[in-house]
């Protein structure tokens, strides 16, 4: 069974002390700058300044919401932000699989407003998540009742299915002896930054291997 939650049940909206611009981009910069852009997981460039948000053992992951684009990028490295984003910190530790499940469900309930800002509707959108059913029919469900394991297992299953699809295609196309390079893994979004295989990335690699 599923119950509806709000983003505020799951995440804390963080303040932004400063924002960076493209004018600060530095080819020698070490700190990634995230935006609402839909490319490269929202990272537009790097700046030569200390991060605004730090990834630590206590805060291992953040979610960057693109106000104009509805993008929801999972971030595993200390970073700064540009304009038109919201930075969310999970209230409890979540795996990437759980975050992907939540953001997929959440995004479906946010209407497309074109290039207008989406946060005003995103913050009140219902997020329907699986819960472990309680024997008491009057039980009031909270985040403590969410079935985290189901969400993680479901996403892992989908990931494996995508990989099997790729392997099947490679075999049919006589490309099954193709060895993935580091660049291929990046194209497939299999890096630690974004380990989830996307359909677009999959076809990019297939086109490359078919040359």
PDB file of C-alpha atoms in Angstrom:
ATOM      1  CA  UNK A   1       0.000   0.000   0.000  1.00  0.00           C
ATOM      2  CA  UNK A   2       1.011   3.620  -0.545  1.00  0.00           C
ATOM      3  CA  UNK A   3       0.648   6.791   1.478  1.00  0.00           C
ATOM      4  CA  UNK A   4       1.220  10.388   0.472  1.00  0.00           C
ATOM      5  CA  UNK A   5       3.983  12.566   1.869  1.00  0.00           C
ATOM      6  CA  UNK A   6       5.307  16.066   1.241  1.00  0.00           C
ATOM      7  CA  UNK A   7       8.884  16.929   0.380  1.00  0.00           C
ATOM      8  CA  UNK A   8       9.258  18.485   3.846  1.00  0.00           C
ATOM      9  CA  UNK A   9       8.636  15.064   5.424  1.00  0.00           C
ATOM     10  CA  UNK A  10      11.667  13.715   3.587  1.00  0.00           C
ATOM     11  CA  UNK A  11      14.001  16.650   3.001  1.00  0.00           C
ATOM     12  CA  UNK A  12      15.209  19.846   4.612  1.00  0.00           C
ATOM     13  CA  UNK A  13      15.375  22.917   2.383  1.00  0.00           C
ATOM     14  CA  UNK A  14      18.775  24.544   2.903  1.00  0.00           C
ATOM     15  CA  UNK A  15      19.501  28.299   2.812  1.00  0.00           C
ATOM     16  CA  UNK A  16      21.885  29.684   0.180  1.00  0.00           C
ATOM     17  CA  UNK A  17      24.474  32.095   1.548  1.00  0.00           C
ATOM     18  CA  UNK A  18      25.793  32.888  -1.926  1.00  0.00           C
ATOM     19  CA  UNK A  19      25.466  31.878  -5.575  1.00  0.00           C
ATOM     20  CA  UNK A  20      28.105  31.660  -8.271  1.00  0.00           C
ATOM     21  CA  UNK A  21      27.899  32.721 -11.913  1.00  0.00           C
ATOM     22  CA  UNK A  22      29.514  31.597 -15.157  1.00  0.00           C
ATOM     23  CA  UNK A  23      31.927  34.514 -14.816  1.00  0.00           C
ATOM     24  CA  UNK A  24      33.555  32.633 -11.933  1.00  0.00           C
ATOM     25  CA  UNK A  25      34.165  29.435 -13.904  1.00  0.00           C
ATOM     26  CA  UNK A  26      37.810  28.426 -13.815  1.00  0.00           C
ATOM     27  CA  UNK A  27      39.409  25.609 -15.793  1.00  0.00           C
ATOM     28  CA  UNK A  28      41.572  24.925 -12.743  1.00  0.00           C
ATOM     29  CA  UNK A  29      38.658  25.170 -10.294  1.00  0.00           C
ATOM     30  CA  UNK A  30      38.003  22.248  -7.968  1.00  0.00           C
ATOM     31  CA  UNK A  31      34.492  23.019  -6.727  1.00  0.00           C
ATOM     32  CA  UNK A  32      31.582  21.993  -9.004  1.00  0.00           C
ATOM     33  CA  UNK A  33      28.821  24.517  -9.615  1.00  0.00           C
ATOM     34  CA  UNK A  34      25.321  23.099 -10.004  1.00  0.00           C
ATOM     35  CA  UNK A  35      22.503  24.749 -11.925  1.00  0.00           C
ATOM     36  CA  UNK A  36      19.016  23.926 -13.188  1.00  0.00           C
ATOM     37  CA  UNK A  37      20.512  22.813 -16.500  1.00  0.00           C
ATOM     38  CA  UNK A  38      19.439  19.407 -17.786  1.00  0.00           C
ATOM     39  CA  UNK A  39      22.916  18.472 -19.075  1.00  0.00           C
ATOM     40  CA  UNK A  40      25.803  16.855 -17.189  1.00  0.00           C
ATOM     41  CA  UNK A  41      23.645  16.196 -14.112  1.00  0.00           C
ATOM     42  CA  UNK A  42      23.299  19.951 -13.632  1.00  0.00           C
ATOM     43  CA  UNK A  43      27.030  20.627 -13.193  1.00  0.00           C
ATOM     44  CA  UNK A  44      27.868  23.490 -15.561  1.00  0.00           C
ATOM     45  CA  UNK A  45      31.469  24.082 -14.525  1.00  0.00           C
ATOM     46  CA  UNK A  46      33.958  24.524 -11.694  1.00  0.00           C
ATOM     47  CA  UNK A  47      34.938  27.475  -9.539  1.00  0.00           C
ATOM     48  CA  UNK A  48      38.047  28.318  -7.544  1.00  0.00           C
ATOM     49  CA  UNK A  49      36.409  28.848  -4.174  1.00  0.00           C
ATOM     50  CA  UNK A  50      35.376  26.852  -1.123  1.00  0.00           C
ATOM     51  CA  UNK A  51      32.124  24.869  -1.412  1.00  0.00           C
ATOM     52  CA  UNK A  52      28.915  26.181   0.061  1.00  0.00           C
ATOM     53  CA  UNK A  53      27.677  22.650   0.822  1.00  0.00           C
ATOM     54  CA  UNK A  54      30.010  19.968   2.128  1.00  0.00           C
ATOM     55  CA  UNK A  55      29.618  16.231   1.671  1.00  0.00           C
ATOM     56  CA  UNK A  56      30.601  14.446   4.888  1.00  0.00           C
ATOM     57  CA  UNK A  57      29.921  11.139   6.616  1.00  0.00           C
ATOM     58  CA  UNK A  58      26.944  12.816   8.324  1.00  0.00           C
ATOM     59  CA  UNK A  59      25.716  14.439   5.087  1.00  0.00           C
ATOM     60  CA  UNK A  60      26.765  12.040   2.302  1.00  0.00           C
ATOM     61  CA  UNK A  61      24.307  13.201  -0.355  1.00  0.00           C
ATOM     62  CA  UNK A  62      22.278  16.227  -1.431  1.00  0.00           C
ATOM     63  CA  UNK A  63      19.478  16.747  -3.932  1.00  0.00           C
ATOM     64  CA  UNK A  64      19.613  19.777  -6.235  1.00  0.00           C
ATOM     65  CA  UNK A  65      16.238  20.822  -7.654  1.00  0.00           C
ATOM     66  CA  UNK A  66      16.182  22.890 -10.863  1.00  0.00           C
ATOM     67  CA  UNK A  67      13.444  25.484 -10.455  1.00  0.00           C
ATOM     68  CA  UNK A  68      12.924  26.102 -14.182  1.00  0.00           C
ATOM     69  CA  UNK A  69      13.472  22.553 -15.404  1.00  0.00           C
ATOM     70  CA  UNK A  70      12.241  20.232 -12.595  1.00  0.00           C
ATOM     71  CA  UNK A  71      15.611  18.469 -12.676  1.00  0.00           C
ATOM     72  CA  UNK A  72      16.516  16.580  -9.507  1.00  0.00           C
ATOM     73  CA  UNK A  73      20.214  15.801  -9.392  1.00  0.00           C
ATOM     74  CA  UNK A  74      21.841  13.601  -6.768  1.00  0.00           C
ATOM     75  CA  UNK A  75      25.130  15.116  -5.595  1.00  0.00           C
ATOM     76  CA  UNK A  76      27.904  13.232  -3.801  1.00  0.00           C
ATOM     77  CA  UNK A  77      30.645  15.863  -3.724  1.00  0.00           C
ATOM     78  CA  UNK A  78      31.001  19.218  -1.990  1.00  0.00           C
ATOM     79  CA  UNK A  79      29.655  21.964  -4.245  1.00  0.00           C
ATOM     80  CA  UNK A  80      28.356  25.458  -4.919  1.00  0.00           C
ATOM     81  CA  UNK A  81      25.170  26.441  -6.705  1.00  0.00           C
ATOM     82  CA  UNK A  82      24.104  28.895  -9.359  1.00  0.00           C
ATOM     83  CA  UNK A  83      20.785  30.721  -9.647  1.00  0.00           C
ATOM     84  CA  UNK A  84      17.382  29.028  -9.885  1.00  0.00           C
ATOM     85  CA  UNK A  85      18.026  25.911  -7.804  1.00  0.00           C
ATOM     86  CA  UNK A  86      16.924  24.604  -4.438  1.00  0.00           C
ATOM     87  CA  UNK A  87      19.245  22.471  -2.323  1.00  0.00           C
ATOM     88  CA  UNK A  88      17.637  19.683  -0.316  1.00  0.00           C
ATOM     89  CA  UNK A  89      19.188  17.549   2.398  1.00  0.00           C
ATOM     90  CA  UNK A  90      17.586  14.162   3.182  1.00  0.00           C
ATOM     91  CA  UNK A  91      16.272  14.080   6.750  1.00  0.00           C
ATOM     92  CA  UNK A  92      17.420  10.470   7.015  1.00  0.00           C
ATOM     93  CA  UNK A  93      20.165   8.628   5.162  1.00  0.00           C
ATOM     94  CA  UNK A  94      18.923   7.427   1.778  1.00  0.00           C
ATOM     95  CA  UNK A  95      20.615   5.306  -0.848  1.00  0.00           C
ATOM     96  CA  UNK A  96      20.785   6.511  -4.441  1.00  0.00           C
ATOM     97  CA  UNK A  97      18.165   3.913  -5.353  1.00  0.00           C
ATOM     98  CA  UNK A  98      15.733   5.296  -2.774  1.00  0.00           C
ATOM     99  CA  UNK A  99      16.409   8.864  -3.905  1.00  0.00           C
ATOM    100  CA  UNK A 100      15.808   7.894  -7.518  1.00  0.00           C
ATOM    101  CA  UNK A 101      12.507   6.231  -6.601  1.00  0.00           C
ATOM    102  CA  UNK A 102      11.350   9.271  -4.614  1.00  0.00           C
ATOM    103  CA  UNK A 103      12.362  11.842  -7.218  1.00  0.00           C
ATOM    104  CA  UNK A 104      10.716   9.870 -10.027  1.00  0.00           C
ATOM    105  CA  UNK A 105       7.403   9.731  -8.160  1.00  0.00           C
ATOM    106  CA  UNK A 106       7.683  13.345  -7.038  1.00  0.00           C
ATOM    107  CA  UNK A 107       8.468  14.691 -10.493  1.00  0.00           C
ATOM    108  CA  UNK A 108       5.411  12.971 -11.983  1.00  0.00           C
ATOM    109  CA  UNK A 109       3.193  15.061  -9.708  1.00  0.00           C
ATOM    110  CA  UNK A 110       4.768  18.386 -10.652  1.00  0.00           C
ATOM    111  CA  UNK A 111       2.954  19.930 -13.649  1.00  0.00           C
ATOM    112  CA  UNK A 112       5.077  21.222 -16.506  1.00  0.00           C
ATOM    113  CA  UNK A 113       4.975  25.011 -16.368  1.00  0.00           C
ATOM    114  CA  UNK A 114       7.386  25.570 -19.234  1.00  0.00           C
ATOM    115  CA  UNK A 115      10.311  27.783 -18.248  1.00  0.00           C
ATOM    116  CA  UNK A 116       8.394  29.204 -15.279  1.00  0.00           C
ATOM    117  CA  UNK A 117       9.527  28.404 -11.751  1.00  0.00           C
ATOM    118  CA  UNK A 118       8.289  25.056 -10.444  1.00  0.00           C
ATOM    119  CA  UNK A 119       9.221  25.118  -6.769  1.00  0.00           C
ATOM    120  CA  UNK A 120       5.930  26.741  -5.704  1.00  0.00           C
ATOM    121  CA  UNK A 121       4.044  23.643  -6.923  1.00  0.00           C
ATOM    122  CA  UNK A 122       6.804  21.101  -6.197  1.00  0.00           C
ATOM    123  CA  UNK A 123       6.852  21.921  -2.500  1.00  0.00           C
ATOM    124  CA  UNK A 124       3.158  21.106  -2.099  1.00  0.00           C
ATOM    125  CA  UNK A 125       3.011  18.163  -4.503  1.00  0.00           C
ATOM    126  CA  UNK A 126       2.072  14.821  -2.982  1.00  0.00           C
ATOM    127  CA  UNK A 127       4.692  12.068  -3.079  1.00  0.00           C
ATOM    128  CA  UNK A 128       3.057   8.648  -2.979  1.00  0.00           C
ATOM    129  CA  UNK A 129       5.404   6.116  -1.384  1.00  0.00           C
ATOM    130  CA  UNK A 130       5.056   2.462  -0.324  1.00  0.00           C
ATOM    131  CA  UNK A 131       4.559   1.861   3.371  1.00  0.00           C
ATOM    132  CA  UNK A 132       4.515  -1.216   5.548  1.00  0.00           C
ATOM    133  CA  UNK A 133       0.875  -1.793   6.383  1.00  0.00           C
ATOM    134  CA  UNK A 134      -0.040  -1.503  10.037  1.00  0.00           C
ATOM    135  CA  UNK A 135      -2.483  -3.860  11.745  1.00  0.00           C
ATOM    136  CA  UNK A 136      -4.284  -0.916  13.347  1.00  0.00           C
ATOM    137  CA  UNK A 137      -6.686   0.612  10.768  1.00  0.00           C
ATOM    138  CA  UNK A 138      -6.486   3.939  12.645  1.00  0.00           C
ATOM    139  CA  UNK A 139      -2.702   4.073  12.517  1.00  0.00           C
ATOM    140  CA  UNK A 140      -1.339   7.418  11.342  1.00  0.00           C
ATOM    141  CA  UNK A 141       1.445   6.734   8.896  1.00  0.00           C
ATOM    142  CA  UNK A 142       4.722   8.646   9.099  1.00  0.00           C
ATOM    143  CA  UNK A 143       8.116   8.378   7.391  1.00  0.00           C
ATOM    144  CA  UNK A 144       8.959   5.681   9.930  1.00  0.00           C
ATOM    145  CA  UNK A 145       6.460   3.424   8.138  1.00  0.00           C
ATOM    146  CA  UNK A 146       7.917   3.913   4.645  1.00  0.00           C
ATOM    147  CA  UNK A 147       9.083   0.702   3.011  1.00  0.00           C
ATOM    148  CA  UNK A 148      12.619   1.828   2.185  1.00  0.00           C
ATOM    149  CA  UNK A 149      13.762  -1.658   1.287  1.00  0.00           C
ATOM    150  CA  UNK A 150      11.051  -2.086  -1.330  1.00  0.00           C
ATOM    151  CA  UNK A 151      12.056   1.150  -3.062  1.00  0.00           C
ATOM    152  CA  UNK A 152      15.721   0.203  -3.116  1.00  0.00           C
ATOM    153  CA  UNK A 153      15.033  -3.308  -4.396  1.00  0.00           C
ATOM    154  CA  UNK A 154      12.671  -2.029  -7.099  1.00  0.00           C
ATOM    155  CA  UNK A 155      15.210   0.397  -8.535  1.00  0.00           C
ATOM    156  CA  UNK A 156      17.983  -2.199  -8.415  1.00  0.00           C
ATOM    157  CA  UNK A 157      15.705  -4.553 -10.352  1.00  0.00           C
ATOM    158  CA  UNK A 158      15.083  -1.915 -13.027  1.00  0.00           C
ATOM    159  CA  UNK A 159      18.808  -1.198 -13.269  1.00  0.00           C
ATOM    160  CA  UNK A 160      19.556  -4.862 -13.814  1.00  0.00           C
ATOM    161  CA  UNK A 161      16.878  -5.058 -16.500  1.00  0.00           C
ATOM    162  CA  UNK A 162      18.487  -2.132 -18.345  1.00  0.00           C
ATOM    163  CA  UNK A 163      21.881  -3.809 -18.191  1.00  0.00           C
ATOM    164  CA  UNK A 164      20.390  -7.044 -19.527  1.00  0.00           C
ATOM    165  CA  UNK A 165      18.809  -5.089 -22.400  1.00  0.00           C
ATOM    166  CA  UNK A 166      22.222  -3.689 -23.283  1.00  0.00           C
ATOM    167  CA  UNK A 167      23.897  -7.096 -23.059  1.00  0.00           C
ATOM    168  CA  UNK A 168      21.203  -8.647 -25.284  1.00  0.00           C
ATOM    169  CA  UNK A 169      21.643  -5.950 -27.907  1.00  0.00           C
ATOM    170  CA  UNK A 170      25.420  -6.299 -27.874  1.00  0.00           C
ATOM    171  CA  UNK A 171      25.125 -10.026 -28.444  1.00  0.00           C
ATOM    172  CA  UNK A 172      22.722  -9.649 -31.383  1.00  0.00           C
ATOM    173  CA  UNK A 173      24.924  -6.929 -32.895  1.00  0.00           C
ATOM    174  CA  UNK A 174      28.086  -9.039 -32.417  1.00  0.00           C
ATOM    175  CA  UNK A 175      29.449  -6.411 -30.055  1.00  0.00           C
ATOM    176  CA  UNK A 176      29.366  -8.548 -26.924  1.00  0.00           C
ATOM    177  CA  UNK A 177      33.172  -8.579 -26.724  1.00  0.00           C
ATOM    178  CA  UNK A 178      33.248  -4.785 -26.508  1.00  0.00           C
ATOM    179  CA  UNK A 179      34.992  -3.631 -23.346  1.00  0.00           C
ATOM    180  CA  UNK A 180      33.671  -0.502 -21.667  1.00  0.00           C
ATOM    181  CA  UNK A 181      36.222   2.293 -21.323  1.00  0.00           C
ATOM    182  CA  UNK A 182      36.165   4.886 -18.545  1.00  0.00           C
ATOM    183  CA  UNK A 183      34.596   7.300 -21.006  1.00  0.00           C
ATOM    184  CA  UNK A 184      31.890   4.744 -21.859  1.00  0.00           C
ATOM    185  CA  UNK A 185      31.058   4.390 -18.184  1.00  0.00           C
ATOM    186  CA  UNK A 186      30.778   8.149 -17.964  1.00  0.00           C
ATOM    187  CA  UNK A 187      28.435   8.203 -20.951  1.00  0.00           C
ATOM    188  CA  UNK A 188      26.339   5.514 -19.313  1.00  0.00           C
ATOM    189  CA  UNK A 189      26.175   7.585 -16.128  1.00  0.00           C
ATOM    190  CA  UNK A 190      27.724   4.719 -14.198  1.00  0.00           C
ATOM    191  CA  UNK A 191      30.064   6.954 -12.237  1.00  0.00           C
ATOM    192  CA  UNK A 192      29.619   7.478  -8.515  1.00  0.00           C
ATOM    193  CA  UNK A 193      28.106  10.859  -9.281  1.00  0.00           C
ATOM    194  CA  UNK A 194      25.138   9.315 -11.105  1.00  0.00           C
ATOM    195  CA  UNK A 195      25.161   5.523 -11.246  1.00  0.00           C
ATOM    196  CA  UNK A 196      21.848   5.132 -13.022  1.00  0.00           C
ATOM    197  CA  UNK A 197      21.666   4.000 -16.633  1.00  0.00           C
ATOM    198  CA  UNK A 198      19.525   6.323 -18.736  1.00  0.00           C
ATOM    199  CA  UNK A 199      17.938   5.484 -22.068  1.00  0.00           C
ATOM    200  CA  UNK A 200      19.667   8.420 -23.789  1.00  0.00           C
ATOM    201  CA  UNK A 201      23.079   7.375 -22.491  1.00  0.00           C
ATOM    202  CA  UNK A 202      22.428   3.792 -23.522  1.00  0.00           C
ATOM    203  CA  UNK A 203      21.728   4.729 -27.126  1.00  0.00           C
ATOM    204  CA  UNK A 204      24.727   7.054 -27.252  1.00  0.00           C
ATOM    205  CA  UNK A 205      26.963   4.132 -26.377  1.00  0.00           C
ATOM    206  CA  UNK A 206      25.233   1.792 -28.829  1.00  0.00           C
ATOM    207  CA  UNK A 207      25.742   4.304 -31.640  1.00  0.00           C
ATOM    208  CA  UNK A 208      29.409   4.619 -30.699  1.00  0.00           C
ATOM    209  CA  UNK A 209      29.968   0.860 -30.643  1.00  0.00           C
ATOM    210  CA  UNK A 210      28.204   0.424 -33.972  1.00  0.00           C
ATOM    211  CA  UNK A 211      30.628   2.706 -35.818  1.00  0.00           C
TER     212      UNK A 211
END
